[in-house]
Short mmCIF file of N, CA, C and O in Angstrom, two decimals:
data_model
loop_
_atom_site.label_atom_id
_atom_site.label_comp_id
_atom_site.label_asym_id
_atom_site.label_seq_id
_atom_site.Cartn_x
_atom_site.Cartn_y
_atom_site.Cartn_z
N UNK L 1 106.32 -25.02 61.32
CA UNK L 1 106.20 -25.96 62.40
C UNK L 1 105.01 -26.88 62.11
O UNK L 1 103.91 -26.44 61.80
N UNK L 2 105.28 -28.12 62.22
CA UNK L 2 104.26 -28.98 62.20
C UNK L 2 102.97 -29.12 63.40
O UNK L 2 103.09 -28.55 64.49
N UNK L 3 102.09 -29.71 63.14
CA UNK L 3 101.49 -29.75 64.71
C UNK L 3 100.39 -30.52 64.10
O UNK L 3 99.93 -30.06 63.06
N UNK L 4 99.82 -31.79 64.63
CA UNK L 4 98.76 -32.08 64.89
C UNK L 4 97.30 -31.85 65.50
O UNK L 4 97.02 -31.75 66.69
N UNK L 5 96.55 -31.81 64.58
CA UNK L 5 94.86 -30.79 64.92
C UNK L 5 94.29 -32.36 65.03
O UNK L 5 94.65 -33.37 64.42
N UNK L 6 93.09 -32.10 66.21
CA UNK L 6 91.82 -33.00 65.97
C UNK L 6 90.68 -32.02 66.57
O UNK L 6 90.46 -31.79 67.76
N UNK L 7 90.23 -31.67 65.82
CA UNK L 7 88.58 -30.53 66.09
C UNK L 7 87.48 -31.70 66.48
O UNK L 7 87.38 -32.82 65.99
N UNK L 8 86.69 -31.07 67.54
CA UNK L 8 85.59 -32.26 68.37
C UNK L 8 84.75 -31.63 67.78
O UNK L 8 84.93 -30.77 66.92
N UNK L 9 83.41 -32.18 68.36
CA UNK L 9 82.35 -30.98 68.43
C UNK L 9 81.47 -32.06 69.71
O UNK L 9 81.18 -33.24 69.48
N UNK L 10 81.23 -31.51 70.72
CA UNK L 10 80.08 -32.08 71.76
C UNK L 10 79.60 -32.68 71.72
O UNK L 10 78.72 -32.33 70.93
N UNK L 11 79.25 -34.27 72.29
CA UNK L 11 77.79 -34.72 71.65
C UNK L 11 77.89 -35.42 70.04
O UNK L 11 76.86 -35.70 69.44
N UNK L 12 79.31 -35.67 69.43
CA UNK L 12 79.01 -36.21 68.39
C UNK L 12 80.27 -37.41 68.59
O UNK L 12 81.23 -37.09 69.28
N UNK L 13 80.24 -38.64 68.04
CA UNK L 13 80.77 -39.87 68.29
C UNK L 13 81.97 -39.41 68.22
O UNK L 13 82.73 -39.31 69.19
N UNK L 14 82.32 -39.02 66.72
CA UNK L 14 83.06 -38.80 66.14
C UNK L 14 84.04 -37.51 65.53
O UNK L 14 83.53 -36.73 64.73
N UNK L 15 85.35 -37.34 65.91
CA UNK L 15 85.85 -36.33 66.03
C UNK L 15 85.38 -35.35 64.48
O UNK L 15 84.96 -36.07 63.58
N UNK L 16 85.42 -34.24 64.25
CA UNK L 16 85.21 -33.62 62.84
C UNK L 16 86.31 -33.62 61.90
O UNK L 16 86.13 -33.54 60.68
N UNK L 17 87.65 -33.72 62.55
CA UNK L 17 88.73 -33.63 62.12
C UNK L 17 89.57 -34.66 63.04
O UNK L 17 89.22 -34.87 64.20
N UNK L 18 90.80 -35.33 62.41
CA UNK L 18 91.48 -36.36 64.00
C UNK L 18 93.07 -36.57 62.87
O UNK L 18 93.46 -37.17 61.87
N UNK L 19 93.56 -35.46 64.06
CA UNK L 19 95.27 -35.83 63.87
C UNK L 19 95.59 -35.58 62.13
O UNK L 19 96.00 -36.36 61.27
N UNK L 20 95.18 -34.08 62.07
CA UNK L 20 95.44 -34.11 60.64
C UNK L 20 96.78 -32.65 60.89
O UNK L 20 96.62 -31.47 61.18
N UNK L 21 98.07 -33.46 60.59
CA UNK L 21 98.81 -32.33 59.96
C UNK L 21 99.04 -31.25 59.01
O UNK L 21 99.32 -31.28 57.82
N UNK L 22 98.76 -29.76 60.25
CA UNK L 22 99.05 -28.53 59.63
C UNK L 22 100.41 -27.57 59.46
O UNK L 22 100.64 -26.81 60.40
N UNK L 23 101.11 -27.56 58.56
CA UNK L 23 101.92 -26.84 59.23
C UNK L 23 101.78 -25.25 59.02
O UNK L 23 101.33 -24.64 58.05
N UNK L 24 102.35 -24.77 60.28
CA UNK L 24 102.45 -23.23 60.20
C UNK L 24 103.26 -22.41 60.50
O UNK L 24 104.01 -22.47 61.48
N UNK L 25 103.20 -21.46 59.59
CA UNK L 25 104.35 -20.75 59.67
C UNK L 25 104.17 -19.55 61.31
O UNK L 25 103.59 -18.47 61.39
N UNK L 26 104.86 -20.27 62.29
CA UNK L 26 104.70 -19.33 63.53
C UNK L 26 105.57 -20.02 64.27
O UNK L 26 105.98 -21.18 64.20
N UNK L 27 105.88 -18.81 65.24
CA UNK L 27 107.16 -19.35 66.11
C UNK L 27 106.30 -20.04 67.28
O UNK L 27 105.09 -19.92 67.51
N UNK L 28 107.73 -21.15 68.26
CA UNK L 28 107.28 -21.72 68.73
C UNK L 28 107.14 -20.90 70.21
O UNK L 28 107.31 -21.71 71.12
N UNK L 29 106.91 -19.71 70.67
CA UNK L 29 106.37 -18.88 71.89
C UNK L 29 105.69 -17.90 70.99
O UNK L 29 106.25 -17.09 70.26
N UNK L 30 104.44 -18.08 71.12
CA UNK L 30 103.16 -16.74 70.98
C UNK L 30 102.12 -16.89 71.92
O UNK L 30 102.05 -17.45 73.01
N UNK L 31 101.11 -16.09 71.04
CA UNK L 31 100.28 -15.80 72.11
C UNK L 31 99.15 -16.70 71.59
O UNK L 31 99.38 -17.19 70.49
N UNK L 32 97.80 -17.06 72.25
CA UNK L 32 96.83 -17.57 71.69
C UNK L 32 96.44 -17.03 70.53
O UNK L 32 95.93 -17.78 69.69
N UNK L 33 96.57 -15.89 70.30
CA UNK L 33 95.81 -14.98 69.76
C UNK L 33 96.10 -14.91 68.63
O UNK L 33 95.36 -14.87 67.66
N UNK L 34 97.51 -14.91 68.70
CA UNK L 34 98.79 -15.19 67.35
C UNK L 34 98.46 -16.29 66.55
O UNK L 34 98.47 -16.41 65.32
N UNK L 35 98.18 -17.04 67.41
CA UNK L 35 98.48 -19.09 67.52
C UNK L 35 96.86 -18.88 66.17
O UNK L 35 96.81 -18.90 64.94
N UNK L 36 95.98 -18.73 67.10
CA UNK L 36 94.26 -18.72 66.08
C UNK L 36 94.48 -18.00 64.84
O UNK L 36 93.88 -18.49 63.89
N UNK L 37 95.31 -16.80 64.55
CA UNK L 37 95.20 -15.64 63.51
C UNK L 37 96.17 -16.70 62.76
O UNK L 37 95.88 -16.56 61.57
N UNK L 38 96.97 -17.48 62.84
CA UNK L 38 98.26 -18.18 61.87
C UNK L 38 97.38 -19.02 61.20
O UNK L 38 97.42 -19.19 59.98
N UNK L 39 96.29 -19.75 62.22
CA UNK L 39 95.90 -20.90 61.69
C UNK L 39 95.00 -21.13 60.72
O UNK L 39 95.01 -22.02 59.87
N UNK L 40 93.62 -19.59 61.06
CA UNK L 40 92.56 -19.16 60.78
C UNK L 40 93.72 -18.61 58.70
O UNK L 40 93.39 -18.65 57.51
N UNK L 41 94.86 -18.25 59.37
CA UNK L 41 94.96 -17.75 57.53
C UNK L 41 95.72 -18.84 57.10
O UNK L 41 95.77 -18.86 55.88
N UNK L 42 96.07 -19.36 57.41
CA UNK L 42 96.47 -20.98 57.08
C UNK L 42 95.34 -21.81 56.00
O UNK L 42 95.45 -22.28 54.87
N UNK L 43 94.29 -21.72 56.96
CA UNK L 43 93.01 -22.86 56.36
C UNK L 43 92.46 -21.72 55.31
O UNK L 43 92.45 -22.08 54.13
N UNK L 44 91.95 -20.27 55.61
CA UNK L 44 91.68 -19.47 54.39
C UNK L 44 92.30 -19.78 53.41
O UNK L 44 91.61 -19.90 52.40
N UNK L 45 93.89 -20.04 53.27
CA UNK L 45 94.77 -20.09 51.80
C UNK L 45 94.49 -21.38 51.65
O UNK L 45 95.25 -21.73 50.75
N UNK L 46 93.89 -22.26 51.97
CA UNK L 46 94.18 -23.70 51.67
C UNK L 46 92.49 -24.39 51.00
O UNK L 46 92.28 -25.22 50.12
N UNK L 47 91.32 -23.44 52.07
CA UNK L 47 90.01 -23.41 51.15
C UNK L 47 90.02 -22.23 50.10
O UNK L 47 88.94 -22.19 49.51
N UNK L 48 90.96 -21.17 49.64
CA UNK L 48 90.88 -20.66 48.71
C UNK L 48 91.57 -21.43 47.72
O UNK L 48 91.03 -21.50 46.61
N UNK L 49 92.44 -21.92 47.86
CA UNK L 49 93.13 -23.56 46.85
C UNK L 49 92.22 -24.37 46.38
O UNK L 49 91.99 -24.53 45.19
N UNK L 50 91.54 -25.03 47.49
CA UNK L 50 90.78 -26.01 47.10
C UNK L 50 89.37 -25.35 45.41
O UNK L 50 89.10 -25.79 44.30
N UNK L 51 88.90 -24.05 46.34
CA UNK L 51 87.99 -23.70 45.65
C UNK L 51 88.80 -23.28 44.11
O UNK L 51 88.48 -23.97 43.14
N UNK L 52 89.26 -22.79 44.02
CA UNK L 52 89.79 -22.44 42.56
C UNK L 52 90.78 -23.68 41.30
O UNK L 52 91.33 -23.63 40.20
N UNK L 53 90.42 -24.81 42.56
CA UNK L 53 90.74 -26.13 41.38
C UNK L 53 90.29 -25.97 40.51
O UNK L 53 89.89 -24.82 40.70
N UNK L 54 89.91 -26.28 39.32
CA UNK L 54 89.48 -26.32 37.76
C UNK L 54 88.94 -27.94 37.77
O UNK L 54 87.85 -28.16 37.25
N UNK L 55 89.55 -28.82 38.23
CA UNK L 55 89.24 -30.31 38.12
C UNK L 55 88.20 -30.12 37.85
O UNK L 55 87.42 -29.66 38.70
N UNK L 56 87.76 -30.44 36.41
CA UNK L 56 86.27 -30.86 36.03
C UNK L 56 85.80 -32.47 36.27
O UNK L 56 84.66 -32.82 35.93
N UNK L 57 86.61 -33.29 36.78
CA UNK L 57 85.89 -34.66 37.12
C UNK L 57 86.86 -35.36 38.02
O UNK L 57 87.59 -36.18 37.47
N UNK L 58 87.02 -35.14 39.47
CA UNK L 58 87.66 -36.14 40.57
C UNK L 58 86.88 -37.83 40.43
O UNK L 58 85.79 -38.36 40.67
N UNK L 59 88.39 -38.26 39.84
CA UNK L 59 88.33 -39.59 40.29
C UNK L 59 88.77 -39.95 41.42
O UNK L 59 89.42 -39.08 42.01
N UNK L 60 88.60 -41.28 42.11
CA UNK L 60 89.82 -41.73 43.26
C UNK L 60 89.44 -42.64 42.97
O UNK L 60 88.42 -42.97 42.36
N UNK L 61 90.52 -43.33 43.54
CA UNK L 61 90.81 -44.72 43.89
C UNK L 61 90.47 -45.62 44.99
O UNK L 61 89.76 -44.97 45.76
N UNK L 62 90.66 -46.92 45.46
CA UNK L 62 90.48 -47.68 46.69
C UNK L 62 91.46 -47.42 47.24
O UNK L 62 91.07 -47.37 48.41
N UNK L 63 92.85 -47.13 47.25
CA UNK L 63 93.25 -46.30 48.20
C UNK L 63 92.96 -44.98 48.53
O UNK L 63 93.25 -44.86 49.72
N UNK L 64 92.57 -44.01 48.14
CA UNK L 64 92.14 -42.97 48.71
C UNK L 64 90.67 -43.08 49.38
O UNK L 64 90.48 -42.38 50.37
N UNK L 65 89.66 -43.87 48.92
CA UNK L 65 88.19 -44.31 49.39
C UNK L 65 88.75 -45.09 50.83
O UNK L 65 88.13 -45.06 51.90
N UNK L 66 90.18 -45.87 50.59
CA UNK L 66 90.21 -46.40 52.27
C UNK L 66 90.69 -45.04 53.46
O UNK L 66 90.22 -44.83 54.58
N UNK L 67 91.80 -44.26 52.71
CA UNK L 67 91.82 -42.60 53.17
C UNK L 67 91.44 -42.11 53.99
O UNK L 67 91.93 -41.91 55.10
N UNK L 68 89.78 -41.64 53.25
CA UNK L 68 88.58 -40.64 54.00
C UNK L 68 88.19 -41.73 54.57
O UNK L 68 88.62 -41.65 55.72
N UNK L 69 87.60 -42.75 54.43
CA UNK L 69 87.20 -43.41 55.60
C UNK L 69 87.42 -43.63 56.86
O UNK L 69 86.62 -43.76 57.78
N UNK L 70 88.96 -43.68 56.87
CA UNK L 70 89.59 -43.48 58.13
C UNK L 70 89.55 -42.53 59.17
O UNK L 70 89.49 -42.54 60.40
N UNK L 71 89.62 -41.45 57.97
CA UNK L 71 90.13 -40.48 58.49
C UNK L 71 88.78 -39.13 58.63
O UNK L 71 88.67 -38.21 59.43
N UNK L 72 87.89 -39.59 57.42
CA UNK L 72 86.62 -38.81 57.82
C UNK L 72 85.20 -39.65 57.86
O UNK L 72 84.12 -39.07 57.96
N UNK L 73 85.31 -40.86 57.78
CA UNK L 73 84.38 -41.65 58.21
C UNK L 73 83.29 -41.59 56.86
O UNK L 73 82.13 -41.90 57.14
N UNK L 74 83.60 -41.18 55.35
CA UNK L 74 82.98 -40.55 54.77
C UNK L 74 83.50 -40.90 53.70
O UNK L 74 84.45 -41.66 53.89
N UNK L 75 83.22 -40.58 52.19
CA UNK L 75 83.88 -40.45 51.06
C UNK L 75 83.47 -39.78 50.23
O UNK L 75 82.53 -40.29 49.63
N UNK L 76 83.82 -38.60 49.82
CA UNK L 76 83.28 -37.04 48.95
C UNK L 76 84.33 -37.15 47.74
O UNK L 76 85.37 -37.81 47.70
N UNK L 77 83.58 -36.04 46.45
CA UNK L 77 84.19 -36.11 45.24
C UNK L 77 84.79 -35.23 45.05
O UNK L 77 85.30 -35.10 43.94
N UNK L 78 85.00 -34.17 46.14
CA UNK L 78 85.75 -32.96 45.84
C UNK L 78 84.91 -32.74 44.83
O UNK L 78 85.43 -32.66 43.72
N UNK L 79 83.18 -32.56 44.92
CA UNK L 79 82.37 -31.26 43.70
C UNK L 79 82.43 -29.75 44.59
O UNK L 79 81.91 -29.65 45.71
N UNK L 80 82.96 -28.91 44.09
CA UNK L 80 82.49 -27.48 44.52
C UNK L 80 81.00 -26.97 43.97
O UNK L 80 80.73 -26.67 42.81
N UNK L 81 80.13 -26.95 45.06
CA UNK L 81 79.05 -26.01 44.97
C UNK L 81 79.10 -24.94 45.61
O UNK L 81 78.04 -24.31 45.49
N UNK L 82 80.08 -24.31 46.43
CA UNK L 82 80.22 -22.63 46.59
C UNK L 82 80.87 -22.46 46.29
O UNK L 82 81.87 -23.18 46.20
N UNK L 83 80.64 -20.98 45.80
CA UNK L 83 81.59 -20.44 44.92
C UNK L 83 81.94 -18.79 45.53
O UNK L 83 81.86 -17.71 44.95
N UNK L 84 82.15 -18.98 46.28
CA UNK L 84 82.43 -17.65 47.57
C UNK L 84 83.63 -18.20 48.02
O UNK L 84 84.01 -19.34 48.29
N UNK L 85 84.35 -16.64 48.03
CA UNK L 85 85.29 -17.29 48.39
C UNK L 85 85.74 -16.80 50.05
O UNK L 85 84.87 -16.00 50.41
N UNK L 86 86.49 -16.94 50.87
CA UNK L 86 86.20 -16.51 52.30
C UNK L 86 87.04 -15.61 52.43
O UNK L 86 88.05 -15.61 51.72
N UNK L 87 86.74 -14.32 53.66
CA UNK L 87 87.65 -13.27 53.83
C UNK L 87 88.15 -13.48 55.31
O UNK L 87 87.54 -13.76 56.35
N UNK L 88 89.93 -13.16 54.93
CA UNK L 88 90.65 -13.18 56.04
C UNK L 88 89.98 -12.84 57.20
O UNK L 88 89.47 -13.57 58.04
N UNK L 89 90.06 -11.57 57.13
CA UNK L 89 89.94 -10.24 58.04
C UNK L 89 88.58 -11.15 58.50
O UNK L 89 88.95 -11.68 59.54
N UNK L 90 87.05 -11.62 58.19
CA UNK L 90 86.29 -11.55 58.50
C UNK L 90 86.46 -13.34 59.49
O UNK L 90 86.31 -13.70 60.66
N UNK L 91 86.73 -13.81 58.54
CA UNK L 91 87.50 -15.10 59.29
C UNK L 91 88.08 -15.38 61.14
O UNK L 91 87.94 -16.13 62.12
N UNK L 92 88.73 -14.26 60.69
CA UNK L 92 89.69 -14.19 61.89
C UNK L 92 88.87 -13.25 63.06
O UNK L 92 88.95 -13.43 64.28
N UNK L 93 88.15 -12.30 62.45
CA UNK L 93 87.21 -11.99 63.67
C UNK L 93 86.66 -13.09 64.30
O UNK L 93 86.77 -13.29 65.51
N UNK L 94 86.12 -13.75 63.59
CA UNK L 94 85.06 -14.72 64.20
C UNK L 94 85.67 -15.71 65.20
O UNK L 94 85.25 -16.13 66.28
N UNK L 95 86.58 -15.93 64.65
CA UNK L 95 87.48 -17.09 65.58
C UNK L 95 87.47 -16.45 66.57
O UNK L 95 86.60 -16.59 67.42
N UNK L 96 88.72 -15.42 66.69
CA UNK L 96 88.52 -14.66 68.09
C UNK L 96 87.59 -14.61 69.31
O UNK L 96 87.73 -14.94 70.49
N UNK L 97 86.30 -13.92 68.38
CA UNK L 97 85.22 -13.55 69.28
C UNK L 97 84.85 -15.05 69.73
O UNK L 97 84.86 -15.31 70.94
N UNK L 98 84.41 -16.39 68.46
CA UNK L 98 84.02 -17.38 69.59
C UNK L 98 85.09 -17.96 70.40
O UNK L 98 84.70 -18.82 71.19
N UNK L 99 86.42 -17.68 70.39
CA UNK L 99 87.13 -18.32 71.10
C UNK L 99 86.95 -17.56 72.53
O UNK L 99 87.16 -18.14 73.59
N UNK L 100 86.44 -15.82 72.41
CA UNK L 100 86.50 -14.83 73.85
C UNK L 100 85.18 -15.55 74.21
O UNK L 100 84.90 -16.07 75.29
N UNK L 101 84.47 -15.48 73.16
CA UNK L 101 82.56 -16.07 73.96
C UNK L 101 82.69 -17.29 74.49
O UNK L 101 81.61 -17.68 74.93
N UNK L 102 83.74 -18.20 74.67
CA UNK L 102 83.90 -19.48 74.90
C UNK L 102 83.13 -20.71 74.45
O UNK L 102 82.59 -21.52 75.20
N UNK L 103 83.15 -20.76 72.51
CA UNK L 103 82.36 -20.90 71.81
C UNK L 103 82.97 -22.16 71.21
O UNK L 103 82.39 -23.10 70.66
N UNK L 104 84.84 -21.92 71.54
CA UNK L 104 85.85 -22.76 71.24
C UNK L 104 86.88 -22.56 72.64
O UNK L 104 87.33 -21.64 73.31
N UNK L 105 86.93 -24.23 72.62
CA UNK L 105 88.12 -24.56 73.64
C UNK L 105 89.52 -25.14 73.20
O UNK L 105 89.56 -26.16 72.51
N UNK L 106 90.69 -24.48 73.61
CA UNK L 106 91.98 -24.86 72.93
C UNK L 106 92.85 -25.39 73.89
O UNK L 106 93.20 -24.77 74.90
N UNK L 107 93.30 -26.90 73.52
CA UNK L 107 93.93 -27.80 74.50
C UNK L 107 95.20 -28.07 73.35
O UNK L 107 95.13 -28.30 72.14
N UNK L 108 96.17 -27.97 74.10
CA UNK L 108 97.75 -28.55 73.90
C UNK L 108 98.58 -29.24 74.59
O UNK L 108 99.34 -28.83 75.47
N UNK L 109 98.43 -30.34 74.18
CA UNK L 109 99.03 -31.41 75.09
C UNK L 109 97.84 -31.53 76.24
O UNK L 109 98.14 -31.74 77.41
N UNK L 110 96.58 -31.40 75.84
CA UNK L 110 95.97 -31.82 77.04
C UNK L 110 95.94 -30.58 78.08
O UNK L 110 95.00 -30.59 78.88
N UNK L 111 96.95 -29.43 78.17
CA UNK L 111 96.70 -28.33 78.47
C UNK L 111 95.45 -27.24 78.15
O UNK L 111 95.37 -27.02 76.94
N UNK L 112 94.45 -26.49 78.97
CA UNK L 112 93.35 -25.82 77.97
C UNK L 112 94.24 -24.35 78.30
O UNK L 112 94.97 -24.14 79.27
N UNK L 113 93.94 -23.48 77.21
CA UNK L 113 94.18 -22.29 77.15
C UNK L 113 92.69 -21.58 76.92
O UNK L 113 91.92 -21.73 75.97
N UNK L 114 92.56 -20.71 78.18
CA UNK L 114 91.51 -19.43 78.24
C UNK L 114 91.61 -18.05 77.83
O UNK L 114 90.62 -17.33 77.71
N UNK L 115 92.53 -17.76 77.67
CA UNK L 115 92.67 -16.23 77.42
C UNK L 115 93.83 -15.98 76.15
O UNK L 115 94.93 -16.44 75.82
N UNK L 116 92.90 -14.97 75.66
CA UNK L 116 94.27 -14.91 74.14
C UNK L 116 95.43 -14.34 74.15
O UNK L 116 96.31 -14.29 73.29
N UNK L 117 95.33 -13.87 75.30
CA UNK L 117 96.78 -13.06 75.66
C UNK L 117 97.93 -14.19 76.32
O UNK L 117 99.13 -13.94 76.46
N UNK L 118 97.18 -15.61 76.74
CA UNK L 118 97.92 -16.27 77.33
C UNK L 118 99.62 -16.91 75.93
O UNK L 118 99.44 -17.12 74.74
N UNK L 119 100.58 -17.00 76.43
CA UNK L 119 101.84 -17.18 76.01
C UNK L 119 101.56 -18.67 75.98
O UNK L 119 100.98 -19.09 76.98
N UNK L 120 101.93 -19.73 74.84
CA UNK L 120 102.28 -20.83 74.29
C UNK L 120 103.25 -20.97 74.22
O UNK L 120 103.97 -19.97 74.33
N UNK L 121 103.86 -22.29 73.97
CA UNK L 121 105.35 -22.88 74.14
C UNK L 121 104.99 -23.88 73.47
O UNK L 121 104.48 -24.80 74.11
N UNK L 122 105.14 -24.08 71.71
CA UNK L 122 104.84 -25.13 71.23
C UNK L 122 106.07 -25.83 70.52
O UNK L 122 107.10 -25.19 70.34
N UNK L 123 105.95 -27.19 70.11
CA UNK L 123 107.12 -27.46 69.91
C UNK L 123 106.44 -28.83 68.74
O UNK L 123 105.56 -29.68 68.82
N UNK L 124 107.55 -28.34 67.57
CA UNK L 124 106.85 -29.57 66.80
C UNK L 124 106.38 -30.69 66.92
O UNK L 124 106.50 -31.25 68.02
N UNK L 125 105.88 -31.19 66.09
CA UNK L 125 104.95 -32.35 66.46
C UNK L 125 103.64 -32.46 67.87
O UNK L 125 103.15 -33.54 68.20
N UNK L 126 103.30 -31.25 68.48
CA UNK L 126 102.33 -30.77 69.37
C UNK L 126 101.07 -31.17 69.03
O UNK L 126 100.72 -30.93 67.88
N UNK L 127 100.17 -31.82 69.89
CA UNK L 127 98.79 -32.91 69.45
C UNK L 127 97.96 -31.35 70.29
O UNK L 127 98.01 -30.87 71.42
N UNK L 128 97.32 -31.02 69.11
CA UNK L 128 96.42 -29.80 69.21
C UNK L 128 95.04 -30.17 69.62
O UNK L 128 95.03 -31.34 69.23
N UNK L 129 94.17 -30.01 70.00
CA UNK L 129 92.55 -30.30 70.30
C UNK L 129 91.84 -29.15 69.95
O UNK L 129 92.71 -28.30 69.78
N UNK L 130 90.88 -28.72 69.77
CA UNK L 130 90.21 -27.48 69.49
C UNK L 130 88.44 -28.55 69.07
O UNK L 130 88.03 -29.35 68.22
N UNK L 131 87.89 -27.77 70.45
CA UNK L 131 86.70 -28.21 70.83
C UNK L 131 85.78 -26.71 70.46
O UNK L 131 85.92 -25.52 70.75
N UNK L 132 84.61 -27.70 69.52
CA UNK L 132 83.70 -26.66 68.94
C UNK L 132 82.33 -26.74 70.18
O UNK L 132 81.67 -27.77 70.19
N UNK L 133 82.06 -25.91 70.93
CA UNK L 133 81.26 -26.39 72.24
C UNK L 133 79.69 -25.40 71.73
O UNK L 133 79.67 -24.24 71.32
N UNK L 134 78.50 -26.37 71.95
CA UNK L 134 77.24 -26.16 71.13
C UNK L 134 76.41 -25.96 72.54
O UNK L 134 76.73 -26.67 73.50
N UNK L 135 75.25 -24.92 72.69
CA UNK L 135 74.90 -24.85 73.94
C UNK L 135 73.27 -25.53 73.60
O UNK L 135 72.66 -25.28 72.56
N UNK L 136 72.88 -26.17 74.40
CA UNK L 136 70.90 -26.58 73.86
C UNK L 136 70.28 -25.73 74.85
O UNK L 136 70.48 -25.17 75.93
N UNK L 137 69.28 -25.94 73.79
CA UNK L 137 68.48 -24.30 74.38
C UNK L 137 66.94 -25.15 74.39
O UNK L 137 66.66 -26.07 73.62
N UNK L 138 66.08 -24.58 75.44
CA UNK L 138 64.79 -25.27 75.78
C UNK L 138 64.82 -25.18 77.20
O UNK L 138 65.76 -24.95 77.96
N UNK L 139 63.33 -25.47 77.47
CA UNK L 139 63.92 -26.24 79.37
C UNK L 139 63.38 -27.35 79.28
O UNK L 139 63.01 -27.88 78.23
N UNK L 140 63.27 -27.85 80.54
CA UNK L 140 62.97 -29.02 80.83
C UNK L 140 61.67 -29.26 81.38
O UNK L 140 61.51 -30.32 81.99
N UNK L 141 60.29 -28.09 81.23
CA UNK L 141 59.27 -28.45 81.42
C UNK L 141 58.32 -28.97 80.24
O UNK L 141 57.18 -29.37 80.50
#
């Protein structure tokens, strides 16, 4: 199933991610919980890809430099400097827990989902949101 992601983060102009198609392999009624664990091993197999390229020298082009600009406001060479590679299992805890600590907020269609047990009804082409929420710490004297 296809679905459109744009990841926020609080407080910053600019989205971190905007309308980038993922697809995943999951049916279209699960649970939140389901929905985070598909996605969370989704992006694991896809930064374990990236990292084990061999490309010893990324070129691009002015079309791809117009690309990331668009689309990440930015333009990188694809150099790998880590060389770790990430674990499922540990991955997918984390999501969880900040999604229970309310660390991450998950909107579909503008819908928010709170609880991971809650049941989804997604349907291709679904405009995903997933808000990374940062708390400031200090007071105000």
């Amino acid at each position: 199933m296809n679905l459109l992601f744009t990841v926020k983060t609080l407080g910053k102009k600019r989205p971190y991610l905007r309308d980038i198609e993922i697809a995943l392999n999951i049916s279209s009624s699960c649970r939140v919980a389901d929905f985070l664990t598909s996605l969370v091993n989704q992006q694991v197999d896809a930064y374990k890809q990236r990292q084990s390229d061999k490309t010893l020298i990324s070129f691009i082009g002015e079309e791809k430099i117009k690309e990331q600009l668009s689309t990440n406001g930015n333009i990188k060479f694809n150099e790998r400097y880590n060389q770790i590679f990430a674990e499922k299992d540990k991955a997918i805890e984390t999501v969880l827990l900040a999604f229970e600590d309310g660390l991450i907020a998950l909107f579909i269609e503008d819908k928010q989902y709170e609880d991971l047990k809650q049941q989804l009804e997604l349907k291709e082409g679904d405009s995903i949101s997933i808000l990374r929420l940062t708390f400031l710490a200090g007071s105000i004297w």
